[in-house]
XYZ file of N, CA and C in Angstrom:
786
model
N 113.528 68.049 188.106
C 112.456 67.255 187.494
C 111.671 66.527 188.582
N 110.648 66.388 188.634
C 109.379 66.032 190.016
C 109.673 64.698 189.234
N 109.634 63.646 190.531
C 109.572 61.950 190.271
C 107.904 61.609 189.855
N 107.036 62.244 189.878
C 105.568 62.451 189.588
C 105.595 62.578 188.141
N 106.090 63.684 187.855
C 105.836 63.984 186.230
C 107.041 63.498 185.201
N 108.106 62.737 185.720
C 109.064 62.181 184.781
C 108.980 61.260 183.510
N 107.818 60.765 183.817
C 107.112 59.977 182.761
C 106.364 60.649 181.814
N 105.791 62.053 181.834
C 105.617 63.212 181.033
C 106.672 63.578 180.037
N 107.812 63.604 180.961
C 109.100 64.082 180.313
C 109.610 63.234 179.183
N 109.316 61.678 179.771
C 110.084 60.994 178.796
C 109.039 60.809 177.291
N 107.880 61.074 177.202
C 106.776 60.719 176.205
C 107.192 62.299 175.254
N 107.550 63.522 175.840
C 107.857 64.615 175.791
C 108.956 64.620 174.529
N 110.133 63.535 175.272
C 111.440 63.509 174.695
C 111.585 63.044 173.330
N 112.355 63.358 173.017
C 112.416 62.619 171.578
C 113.701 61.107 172.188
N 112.873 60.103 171.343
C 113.565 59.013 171.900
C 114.983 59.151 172.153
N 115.868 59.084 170.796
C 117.685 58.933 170.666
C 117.768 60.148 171.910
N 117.156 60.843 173.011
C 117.502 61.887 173.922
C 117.725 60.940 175.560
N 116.782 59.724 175.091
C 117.018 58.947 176.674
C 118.008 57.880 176.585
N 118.743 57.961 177.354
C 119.945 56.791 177.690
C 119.038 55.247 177.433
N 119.864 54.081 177.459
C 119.709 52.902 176.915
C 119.623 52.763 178.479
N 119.296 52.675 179.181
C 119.485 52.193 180.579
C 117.585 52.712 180.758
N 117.135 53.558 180.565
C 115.585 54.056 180.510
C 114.970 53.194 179.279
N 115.335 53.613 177.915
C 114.608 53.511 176.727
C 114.694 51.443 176.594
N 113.847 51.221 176.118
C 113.515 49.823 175.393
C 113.621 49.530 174.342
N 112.581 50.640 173.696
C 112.017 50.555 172.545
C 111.482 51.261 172.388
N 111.125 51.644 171.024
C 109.721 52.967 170.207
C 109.562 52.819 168.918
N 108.180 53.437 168.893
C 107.766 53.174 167.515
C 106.705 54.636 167.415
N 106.344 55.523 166.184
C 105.593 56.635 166.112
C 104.828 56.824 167.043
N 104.279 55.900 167.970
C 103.096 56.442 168.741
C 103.571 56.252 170.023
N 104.511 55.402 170.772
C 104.517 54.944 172.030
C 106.188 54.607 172.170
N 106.533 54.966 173.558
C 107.816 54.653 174.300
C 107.344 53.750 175.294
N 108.688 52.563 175.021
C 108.468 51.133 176.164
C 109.689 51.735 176.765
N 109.788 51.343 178.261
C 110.647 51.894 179.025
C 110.673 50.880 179.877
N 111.790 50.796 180.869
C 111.745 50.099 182.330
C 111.964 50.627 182.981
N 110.996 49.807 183.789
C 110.025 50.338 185.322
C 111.730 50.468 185.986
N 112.093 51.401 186.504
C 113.062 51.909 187.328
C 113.056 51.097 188.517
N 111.560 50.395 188.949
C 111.647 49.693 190.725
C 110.342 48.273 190.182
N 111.019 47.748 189.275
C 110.574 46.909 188.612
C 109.748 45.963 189.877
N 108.254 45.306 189.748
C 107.792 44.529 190.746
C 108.048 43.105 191.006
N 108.119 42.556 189.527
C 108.162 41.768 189.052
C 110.155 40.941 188.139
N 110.257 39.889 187.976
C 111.783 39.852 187.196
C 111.679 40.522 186.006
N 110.553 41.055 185.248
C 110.434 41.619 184.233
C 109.467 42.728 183.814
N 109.815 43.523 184.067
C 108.920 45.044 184.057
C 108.876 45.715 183.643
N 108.338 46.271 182.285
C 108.332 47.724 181.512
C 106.956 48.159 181.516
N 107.217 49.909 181.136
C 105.886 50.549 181.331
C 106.028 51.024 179.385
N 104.697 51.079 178.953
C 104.576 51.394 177.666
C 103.952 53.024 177.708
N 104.360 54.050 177.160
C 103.902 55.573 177.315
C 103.626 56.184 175.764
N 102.326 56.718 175.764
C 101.986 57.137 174.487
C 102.968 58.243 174.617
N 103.273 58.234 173.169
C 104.034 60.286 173.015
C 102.709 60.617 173.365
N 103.501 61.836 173.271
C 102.836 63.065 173.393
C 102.987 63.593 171.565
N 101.662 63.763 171.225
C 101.732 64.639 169.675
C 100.761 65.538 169.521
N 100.728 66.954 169.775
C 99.883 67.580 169.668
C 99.461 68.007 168.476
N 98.581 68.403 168.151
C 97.407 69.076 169.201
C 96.533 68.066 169.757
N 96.475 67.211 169.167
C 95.235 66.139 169.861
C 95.659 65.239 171.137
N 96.917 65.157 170.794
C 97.358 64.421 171.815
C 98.651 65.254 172.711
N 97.828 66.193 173.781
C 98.954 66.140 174.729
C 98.970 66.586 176.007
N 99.569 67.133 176.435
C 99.865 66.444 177.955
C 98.542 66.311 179.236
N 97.908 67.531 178.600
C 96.773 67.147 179.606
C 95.629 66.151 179.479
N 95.641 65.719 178.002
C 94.960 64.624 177.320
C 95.194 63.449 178.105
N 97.066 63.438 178.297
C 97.329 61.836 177.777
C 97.899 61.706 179.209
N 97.354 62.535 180.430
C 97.957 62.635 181.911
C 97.659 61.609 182.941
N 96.295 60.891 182.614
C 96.255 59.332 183.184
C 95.021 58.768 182.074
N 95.209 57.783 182.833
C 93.290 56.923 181.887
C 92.198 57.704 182.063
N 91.455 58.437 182.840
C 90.462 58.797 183.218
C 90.453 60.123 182.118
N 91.667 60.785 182.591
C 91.748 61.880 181.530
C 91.466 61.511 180.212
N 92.130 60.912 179.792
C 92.250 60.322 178.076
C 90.617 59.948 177.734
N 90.078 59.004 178.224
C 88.610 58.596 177.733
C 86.929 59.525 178.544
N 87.817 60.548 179.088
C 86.835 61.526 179.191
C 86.911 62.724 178.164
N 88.094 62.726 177.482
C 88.051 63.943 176.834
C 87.519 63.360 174.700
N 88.043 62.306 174.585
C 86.941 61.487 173.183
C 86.814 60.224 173.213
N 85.465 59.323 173.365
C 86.231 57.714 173.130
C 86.798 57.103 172.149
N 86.483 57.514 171.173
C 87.309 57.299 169.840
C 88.791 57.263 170.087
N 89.127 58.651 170.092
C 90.602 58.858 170.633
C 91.418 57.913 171.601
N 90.428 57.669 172.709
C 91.011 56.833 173.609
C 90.950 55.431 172.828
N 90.524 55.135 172.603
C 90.366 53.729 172.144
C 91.320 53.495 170.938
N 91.562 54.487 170.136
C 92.984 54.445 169.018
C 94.223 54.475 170.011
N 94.073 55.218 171.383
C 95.243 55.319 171.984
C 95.407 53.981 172.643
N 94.456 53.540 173.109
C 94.868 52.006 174.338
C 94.990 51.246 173.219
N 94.221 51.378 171.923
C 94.738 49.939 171.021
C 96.057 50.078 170.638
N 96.758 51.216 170.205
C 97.491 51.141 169.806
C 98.946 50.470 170.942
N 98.948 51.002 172.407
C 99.132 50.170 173.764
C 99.001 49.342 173.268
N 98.057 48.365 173.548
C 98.037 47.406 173.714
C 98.711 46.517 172.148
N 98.631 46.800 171.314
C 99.278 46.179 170.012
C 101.002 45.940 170.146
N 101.655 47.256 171.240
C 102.505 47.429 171.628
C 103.211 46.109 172.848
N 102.012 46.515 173.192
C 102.373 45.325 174.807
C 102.805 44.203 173.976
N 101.775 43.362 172.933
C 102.097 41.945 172.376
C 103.582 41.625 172.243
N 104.279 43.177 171.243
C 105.747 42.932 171.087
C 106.179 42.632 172.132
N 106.175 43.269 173.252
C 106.899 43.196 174.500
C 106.792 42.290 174.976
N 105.591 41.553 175.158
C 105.510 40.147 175.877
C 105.957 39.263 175.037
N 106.102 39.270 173.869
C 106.728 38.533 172.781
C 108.284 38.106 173.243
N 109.095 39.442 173.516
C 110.408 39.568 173.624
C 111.088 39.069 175.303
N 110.238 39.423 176.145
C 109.630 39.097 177.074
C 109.754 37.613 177.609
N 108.757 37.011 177.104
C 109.110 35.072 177.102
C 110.059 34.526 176.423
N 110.347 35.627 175.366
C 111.533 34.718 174.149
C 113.176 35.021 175.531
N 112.979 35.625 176.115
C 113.923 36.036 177.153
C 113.753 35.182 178.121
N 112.678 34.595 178.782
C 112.895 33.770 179.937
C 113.000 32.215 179.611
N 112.345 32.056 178.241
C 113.018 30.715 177.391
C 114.446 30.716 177.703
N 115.330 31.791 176.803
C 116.763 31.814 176.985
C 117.444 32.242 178.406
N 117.049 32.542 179.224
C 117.237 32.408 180.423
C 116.649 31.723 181.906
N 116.073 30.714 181.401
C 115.325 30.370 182.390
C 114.323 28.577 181.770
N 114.707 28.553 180.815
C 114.706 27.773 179.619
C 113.152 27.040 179.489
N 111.986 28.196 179.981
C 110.759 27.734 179.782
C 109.976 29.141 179.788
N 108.870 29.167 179.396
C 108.172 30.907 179.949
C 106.978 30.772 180.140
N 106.816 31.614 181.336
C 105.073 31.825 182.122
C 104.339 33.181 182.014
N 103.427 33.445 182.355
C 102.612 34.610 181.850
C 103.330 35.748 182.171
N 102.653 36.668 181.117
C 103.014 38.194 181.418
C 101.938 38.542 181.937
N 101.579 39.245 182.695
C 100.653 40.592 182.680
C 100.515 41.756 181.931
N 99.329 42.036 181.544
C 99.680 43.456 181.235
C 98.250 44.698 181.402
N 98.468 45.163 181.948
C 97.328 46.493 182.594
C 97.803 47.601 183.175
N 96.856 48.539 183.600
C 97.044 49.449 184.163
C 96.582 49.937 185.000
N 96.860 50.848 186.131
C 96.419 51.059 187.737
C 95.111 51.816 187.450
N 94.398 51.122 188.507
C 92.942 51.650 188.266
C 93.155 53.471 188.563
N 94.211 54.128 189.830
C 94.842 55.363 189.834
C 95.911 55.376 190.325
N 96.647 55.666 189.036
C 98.178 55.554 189.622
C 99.274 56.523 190.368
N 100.090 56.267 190.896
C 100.631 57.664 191.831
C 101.242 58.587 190.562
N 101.616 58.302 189.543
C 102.592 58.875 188.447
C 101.749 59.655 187.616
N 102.019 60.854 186.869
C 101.063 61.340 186.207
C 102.017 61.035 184.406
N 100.147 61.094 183.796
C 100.972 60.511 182.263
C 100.476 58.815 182.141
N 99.688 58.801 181.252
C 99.002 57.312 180.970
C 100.483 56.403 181.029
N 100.058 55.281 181.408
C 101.422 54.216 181.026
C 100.586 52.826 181.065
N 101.063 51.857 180.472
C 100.525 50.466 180.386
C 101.632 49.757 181.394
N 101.187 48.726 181.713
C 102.200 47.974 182.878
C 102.578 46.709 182.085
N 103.332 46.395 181.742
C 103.711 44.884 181.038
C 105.082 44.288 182.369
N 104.446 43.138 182.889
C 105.297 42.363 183.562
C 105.049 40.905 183.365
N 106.064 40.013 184.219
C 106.248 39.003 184.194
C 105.052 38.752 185.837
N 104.621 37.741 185.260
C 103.300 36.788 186.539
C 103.756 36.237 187.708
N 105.130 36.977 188.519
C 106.157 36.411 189.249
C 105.810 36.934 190.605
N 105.968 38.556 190.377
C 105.424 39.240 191.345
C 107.051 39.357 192.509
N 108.172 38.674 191.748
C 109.168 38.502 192.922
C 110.303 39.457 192.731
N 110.427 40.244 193.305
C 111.190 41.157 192.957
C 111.423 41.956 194.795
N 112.760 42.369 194.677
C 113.678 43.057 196.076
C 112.519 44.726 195.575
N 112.168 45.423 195.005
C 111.834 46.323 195.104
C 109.969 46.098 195.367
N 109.296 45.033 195.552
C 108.159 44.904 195.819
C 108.216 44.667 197.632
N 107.982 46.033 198.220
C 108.331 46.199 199.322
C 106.887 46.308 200.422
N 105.804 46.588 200.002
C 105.057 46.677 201.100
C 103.228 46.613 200.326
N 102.550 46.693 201.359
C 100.979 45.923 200.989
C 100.768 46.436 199.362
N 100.764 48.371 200.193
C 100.409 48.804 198.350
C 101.011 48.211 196.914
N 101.808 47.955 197.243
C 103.200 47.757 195.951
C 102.103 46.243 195.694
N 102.410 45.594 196.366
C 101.589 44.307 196.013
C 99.692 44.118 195.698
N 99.614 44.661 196.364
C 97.800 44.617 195.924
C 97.697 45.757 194.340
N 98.085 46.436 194.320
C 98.409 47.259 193.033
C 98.525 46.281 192.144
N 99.289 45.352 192.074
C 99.287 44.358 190.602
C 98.708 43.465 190.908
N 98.238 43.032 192.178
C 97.221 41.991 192.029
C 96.605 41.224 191.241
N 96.430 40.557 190.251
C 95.694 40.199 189.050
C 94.127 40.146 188.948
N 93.732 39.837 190.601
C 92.414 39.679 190.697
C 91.542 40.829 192.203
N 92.487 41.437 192.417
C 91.693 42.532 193.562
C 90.692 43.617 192.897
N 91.690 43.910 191.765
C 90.497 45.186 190.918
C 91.383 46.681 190.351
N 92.683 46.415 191.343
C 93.215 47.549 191.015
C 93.948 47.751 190.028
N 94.584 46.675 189.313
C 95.188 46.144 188.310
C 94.105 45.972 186.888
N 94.146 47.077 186.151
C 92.681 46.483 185.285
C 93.534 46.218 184.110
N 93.166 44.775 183.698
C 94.219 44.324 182.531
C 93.306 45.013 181.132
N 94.093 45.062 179.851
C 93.938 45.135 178.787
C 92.933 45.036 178.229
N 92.777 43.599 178.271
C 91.789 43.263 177.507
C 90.482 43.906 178.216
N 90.129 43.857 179.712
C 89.082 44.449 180.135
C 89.162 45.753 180.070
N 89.771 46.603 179.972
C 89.758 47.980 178.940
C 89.067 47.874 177.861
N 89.890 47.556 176.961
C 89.227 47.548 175.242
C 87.795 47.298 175.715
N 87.237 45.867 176.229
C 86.171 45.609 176.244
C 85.004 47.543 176.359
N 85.695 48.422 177.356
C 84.889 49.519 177.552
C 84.273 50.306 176.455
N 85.014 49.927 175.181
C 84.994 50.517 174.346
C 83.419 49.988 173.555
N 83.426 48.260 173.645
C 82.080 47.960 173.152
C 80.667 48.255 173.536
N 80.939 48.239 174.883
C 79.897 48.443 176.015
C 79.065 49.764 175.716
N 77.630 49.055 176.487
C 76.663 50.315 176.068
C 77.595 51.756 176.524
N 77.014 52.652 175.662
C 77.372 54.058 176.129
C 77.032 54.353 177.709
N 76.012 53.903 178.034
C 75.922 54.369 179.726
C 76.670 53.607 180.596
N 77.021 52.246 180.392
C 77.960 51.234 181.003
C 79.157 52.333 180.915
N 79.664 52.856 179.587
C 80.907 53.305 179.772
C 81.249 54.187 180.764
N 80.006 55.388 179.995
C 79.995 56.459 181.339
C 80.037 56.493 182.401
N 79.465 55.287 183.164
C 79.791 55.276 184.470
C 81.093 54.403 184.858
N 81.407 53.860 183.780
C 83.303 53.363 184.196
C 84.244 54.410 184.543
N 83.574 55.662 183.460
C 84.619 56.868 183.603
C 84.297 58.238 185.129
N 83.086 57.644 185.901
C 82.695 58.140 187.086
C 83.020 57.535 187.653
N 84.099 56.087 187.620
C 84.270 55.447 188.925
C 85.981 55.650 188.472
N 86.406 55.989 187.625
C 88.026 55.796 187.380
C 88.432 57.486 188.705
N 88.071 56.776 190.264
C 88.846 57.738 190.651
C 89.537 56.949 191.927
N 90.013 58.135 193.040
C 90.834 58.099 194.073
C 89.710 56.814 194.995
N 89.051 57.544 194.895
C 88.065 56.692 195.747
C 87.801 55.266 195.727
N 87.426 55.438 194.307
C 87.406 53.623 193.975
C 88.466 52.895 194.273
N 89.618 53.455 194.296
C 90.541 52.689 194.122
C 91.017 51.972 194.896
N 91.343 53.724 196.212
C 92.780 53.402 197.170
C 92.251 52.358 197.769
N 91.216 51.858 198.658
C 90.600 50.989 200.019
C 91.306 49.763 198.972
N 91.214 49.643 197.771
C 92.070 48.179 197.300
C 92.691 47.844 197.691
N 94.149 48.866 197.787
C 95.852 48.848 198.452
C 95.835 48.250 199.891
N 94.350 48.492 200.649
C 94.874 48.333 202.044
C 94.285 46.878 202.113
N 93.868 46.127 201.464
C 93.164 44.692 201.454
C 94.254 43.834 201.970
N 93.461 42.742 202.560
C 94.707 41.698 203.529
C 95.647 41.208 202.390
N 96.791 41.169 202.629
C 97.768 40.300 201.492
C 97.402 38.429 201.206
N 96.774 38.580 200.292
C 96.970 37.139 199.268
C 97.332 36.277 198.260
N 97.915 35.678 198.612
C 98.857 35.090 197.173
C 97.947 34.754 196.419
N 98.660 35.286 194.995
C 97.771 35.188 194.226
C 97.889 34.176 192.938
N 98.358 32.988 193.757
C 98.499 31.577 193.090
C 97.684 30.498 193.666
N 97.749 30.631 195.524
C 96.997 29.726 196.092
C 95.873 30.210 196.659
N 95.616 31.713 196.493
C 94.850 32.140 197.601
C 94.596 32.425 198.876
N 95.777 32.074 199.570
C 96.688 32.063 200.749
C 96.310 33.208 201.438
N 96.272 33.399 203.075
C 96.400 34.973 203.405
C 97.332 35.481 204.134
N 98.570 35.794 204.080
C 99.532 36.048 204.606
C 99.441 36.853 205.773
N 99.875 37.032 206.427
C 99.592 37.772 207.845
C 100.792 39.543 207.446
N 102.178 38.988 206.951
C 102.578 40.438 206.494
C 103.399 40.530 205.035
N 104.035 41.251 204.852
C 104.989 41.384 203.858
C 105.876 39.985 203.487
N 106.989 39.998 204.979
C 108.182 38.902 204.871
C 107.619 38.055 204.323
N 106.682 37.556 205.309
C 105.856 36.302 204.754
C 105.523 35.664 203.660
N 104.914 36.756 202.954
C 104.160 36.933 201.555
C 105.095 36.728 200.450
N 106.191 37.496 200.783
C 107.557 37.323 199.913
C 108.133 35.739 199.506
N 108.550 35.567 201.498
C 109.226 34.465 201.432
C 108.258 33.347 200.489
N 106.725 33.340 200.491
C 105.333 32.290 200.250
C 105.917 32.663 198.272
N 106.136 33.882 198.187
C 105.758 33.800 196.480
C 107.395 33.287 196.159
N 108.609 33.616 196.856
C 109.879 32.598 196.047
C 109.351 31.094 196.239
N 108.565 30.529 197.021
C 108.361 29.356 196.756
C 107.274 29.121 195.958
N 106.570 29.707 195.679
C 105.431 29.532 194.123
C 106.441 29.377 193.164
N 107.026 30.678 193.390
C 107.825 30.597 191.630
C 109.226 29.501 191.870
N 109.801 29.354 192.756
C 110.467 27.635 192.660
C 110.018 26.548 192.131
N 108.465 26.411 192.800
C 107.781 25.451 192.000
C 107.502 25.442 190.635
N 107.337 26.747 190.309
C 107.000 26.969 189.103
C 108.085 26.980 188.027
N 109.393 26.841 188.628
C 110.988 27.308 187.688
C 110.648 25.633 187.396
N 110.709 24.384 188.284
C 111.145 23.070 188.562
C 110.524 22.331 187.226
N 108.895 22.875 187.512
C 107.829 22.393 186.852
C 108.459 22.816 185.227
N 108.634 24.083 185.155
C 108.560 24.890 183.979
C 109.897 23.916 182.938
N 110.797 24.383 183.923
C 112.333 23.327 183.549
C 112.303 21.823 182.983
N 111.176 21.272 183.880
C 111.252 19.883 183.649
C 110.037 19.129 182.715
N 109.283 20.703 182.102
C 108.140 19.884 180.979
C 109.569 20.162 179.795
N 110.051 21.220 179.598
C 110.400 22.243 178.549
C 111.836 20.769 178.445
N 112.390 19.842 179.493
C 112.934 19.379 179.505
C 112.547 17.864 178.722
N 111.570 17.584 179.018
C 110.754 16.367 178.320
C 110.413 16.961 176.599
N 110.392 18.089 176.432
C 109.892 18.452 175.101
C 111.143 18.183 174.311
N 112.402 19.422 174.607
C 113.250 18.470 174.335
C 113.942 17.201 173.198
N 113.673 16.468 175.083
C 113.899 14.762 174.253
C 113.153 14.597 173.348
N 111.830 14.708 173.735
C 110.447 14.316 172.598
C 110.966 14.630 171.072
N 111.767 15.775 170.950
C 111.820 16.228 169.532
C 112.963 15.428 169.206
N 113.971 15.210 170.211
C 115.419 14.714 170.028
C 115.098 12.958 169.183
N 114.220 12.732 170.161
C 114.091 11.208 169.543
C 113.025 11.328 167.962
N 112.919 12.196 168.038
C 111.696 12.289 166.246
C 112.702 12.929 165.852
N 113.830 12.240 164.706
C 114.421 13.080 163.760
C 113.424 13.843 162.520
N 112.575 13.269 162.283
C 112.277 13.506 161.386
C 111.320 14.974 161.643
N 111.489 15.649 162.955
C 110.903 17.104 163.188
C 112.421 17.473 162.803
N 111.852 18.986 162.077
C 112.461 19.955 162.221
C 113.360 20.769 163.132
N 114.672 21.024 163.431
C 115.173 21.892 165.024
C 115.443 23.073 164.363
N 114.656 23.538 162.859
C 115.191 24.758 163.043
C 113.939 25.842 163.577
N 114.170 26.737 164.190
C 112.883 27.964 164.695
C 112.959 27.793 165.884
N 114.094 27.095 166.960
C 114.346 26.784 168.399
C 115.101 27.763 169.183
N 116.049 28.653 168.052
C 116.561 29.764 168.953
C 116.061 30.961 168.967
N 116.278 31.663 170.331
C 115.826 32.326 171.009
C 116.879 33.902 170.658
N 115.669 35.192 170.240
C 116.661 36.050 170.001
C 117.215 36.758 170.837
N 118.264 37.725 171.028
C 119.156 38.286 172.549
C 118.111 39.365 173.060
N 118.166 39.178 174.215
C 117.455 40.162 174.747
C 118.260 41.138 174.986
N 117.725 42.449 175.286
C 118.612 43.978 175.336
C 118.360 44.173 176.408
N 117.665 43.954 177.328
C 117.419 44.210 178.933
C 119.068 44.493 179.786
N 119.686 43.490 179.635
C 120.919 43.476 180.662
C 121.918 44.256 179.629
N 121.923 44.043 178.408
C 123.415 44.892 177.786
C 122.720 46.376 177.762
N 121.389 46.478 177.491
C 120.716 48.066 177.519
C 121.143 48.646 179.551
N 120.730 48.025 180.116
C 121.373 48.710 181.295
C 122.489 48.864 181.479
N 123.583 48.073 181.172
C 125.002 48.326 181.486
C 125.180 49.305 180.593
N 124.895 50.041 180.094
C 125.270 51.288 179.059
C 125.353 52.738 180.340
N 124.362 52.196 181.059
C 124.264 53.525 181.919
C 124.277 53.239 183.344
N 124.438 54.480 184.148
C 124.268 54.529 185.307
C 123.162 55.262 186.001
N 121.602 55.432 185.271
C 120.726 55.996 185.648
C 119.809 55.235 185.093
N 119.628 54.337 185.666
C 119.031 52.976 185.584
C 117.232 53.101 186.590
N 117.877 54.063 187.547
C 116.606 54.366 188.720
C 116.734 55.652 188.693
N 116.229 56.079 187.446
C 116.003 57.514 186.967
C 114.506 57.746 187.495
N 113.733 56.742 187.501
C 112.212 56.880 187.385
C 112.086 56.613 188.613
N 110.608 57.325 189.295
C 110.328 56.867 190.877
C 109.694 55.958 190.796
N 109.663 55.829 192.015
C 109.083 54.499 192.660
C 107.190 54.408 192.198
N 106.400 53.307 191.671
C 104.996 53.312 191.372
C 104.930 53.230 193.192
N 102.995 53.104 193.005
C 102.526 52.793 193.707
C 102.095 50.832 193.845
């Protein structure tokens, strides 16, 4: 199986066929999966099936493909993505509440051209800190604000836009536009900072997100009391439901089934 087209395979598969260590979640139209070299503490990719005749593999093989071949089509396909993502980011924060006992943004978009073939949506956590986020590309790729990272909502928007606006979105969804992004100087993308390399950049974002655990910990900590001292609020709707992330991986040992993104 090519680490390129594995994400073909799995939209291919019929869900109950992928181990709990790959699969997330599914629903008729789309498989949530995790990112095998996750960037972020929290990383899944969302993948339309494949359902032919209208929908398949050469249709649904990246973005460019998909909204060059109907916009209609495409636009039932990314909404339906994106309706998807909400759950996930839903489950997502209700997880870093219960582990982390406050929650900060998700992301969610997709590579302006990605190394993997087979549309996928990117849903992560706004952390960016992760042992497998190893070098410039890996990082300017999710960038939030370089260009290469095109979130959601500025998708859909393509859909309203004059017809010639669109058309030429779908003449720029290539190699070209893209790659010169990846090689842009590294900047944090909390302070604006310009890091000189990788280590650096790393070591600069565990201390964003320290600040950000302390901060996060110590409002979520004042809220709290706030409710503790008002009996007269309600404490029921405060717990948090289990996340499947850590008991779904311990099921398996092909956990880094999927290759590495760009």
């Amino acid at each position: 199986m090519s680490n390129l087209t594995i994400l073909r395979t799995y939209a291919q598969s019929a869900p109950e066929a992928l181990p709990a260590s790959i699969l997330f979640k599914h629903s008729s139209k789309n498989l949530t999966v995790f990112d095998a070299f996750p960037k972020s503490m929290f990383h899944f990719l969302i993948l339309p099936r494949i359902r032919e005749p209208k929908l398949d593999a050469t249709t649904l093989s990246s973005l460019r493909a998909l909204i060059i071949t109907d916009k209609e089509l495409a636009k039932d396909v990314i909404t339906a993505l994106a309706e998807e993502a909400k759950a996930v980011k839903k489950e997502i924060q209700d997880e870093m509440v219960n582990r982390y006992g406050f929650k900060w943004d998700v992301w969610t978009g997709f590579h302006g051209t990605p190394s993997m073939e087979h549309i996928h949506l990117h849903v992560l956590s706004a952390d960016l800190c992760s042992e497998k986020m190893k070098n410039k590309k890996h990082y300017n790729s999710f960038h939030p604000k370089l260009g290469f990272f095109l979130h959601i909502d500025d998708v859909l928007s393509w859909f309203e836009a004059e017809p010639s606006y669109y058309a030429n979105l779908v003449k720029q969804l290539k190699r070209s536009t893209y790659e010169p992004i990846l090689k842009e100087n590294l900047v944090c993308f909390h302070c604006h900072a310009e890091m000189k390399n990788m280590p650096t950049l790393k070591t600069h974002l565990q201390e964003e997100w320290d600040k950000l655990e302390r901060r996060g910990r110590d409002s979520a900590k004042r809220k709290r009391k706030a409710v503790a001292s008002t009996p007269a609020l309600s404490q029921e709707g405060h717990d948090q439901p289990e996340f499947a992330t850590s008991s779904k991986r311990a099921k398996s040992n092909d956990a880094r089934s999927s290759p590495e993104e760009t």
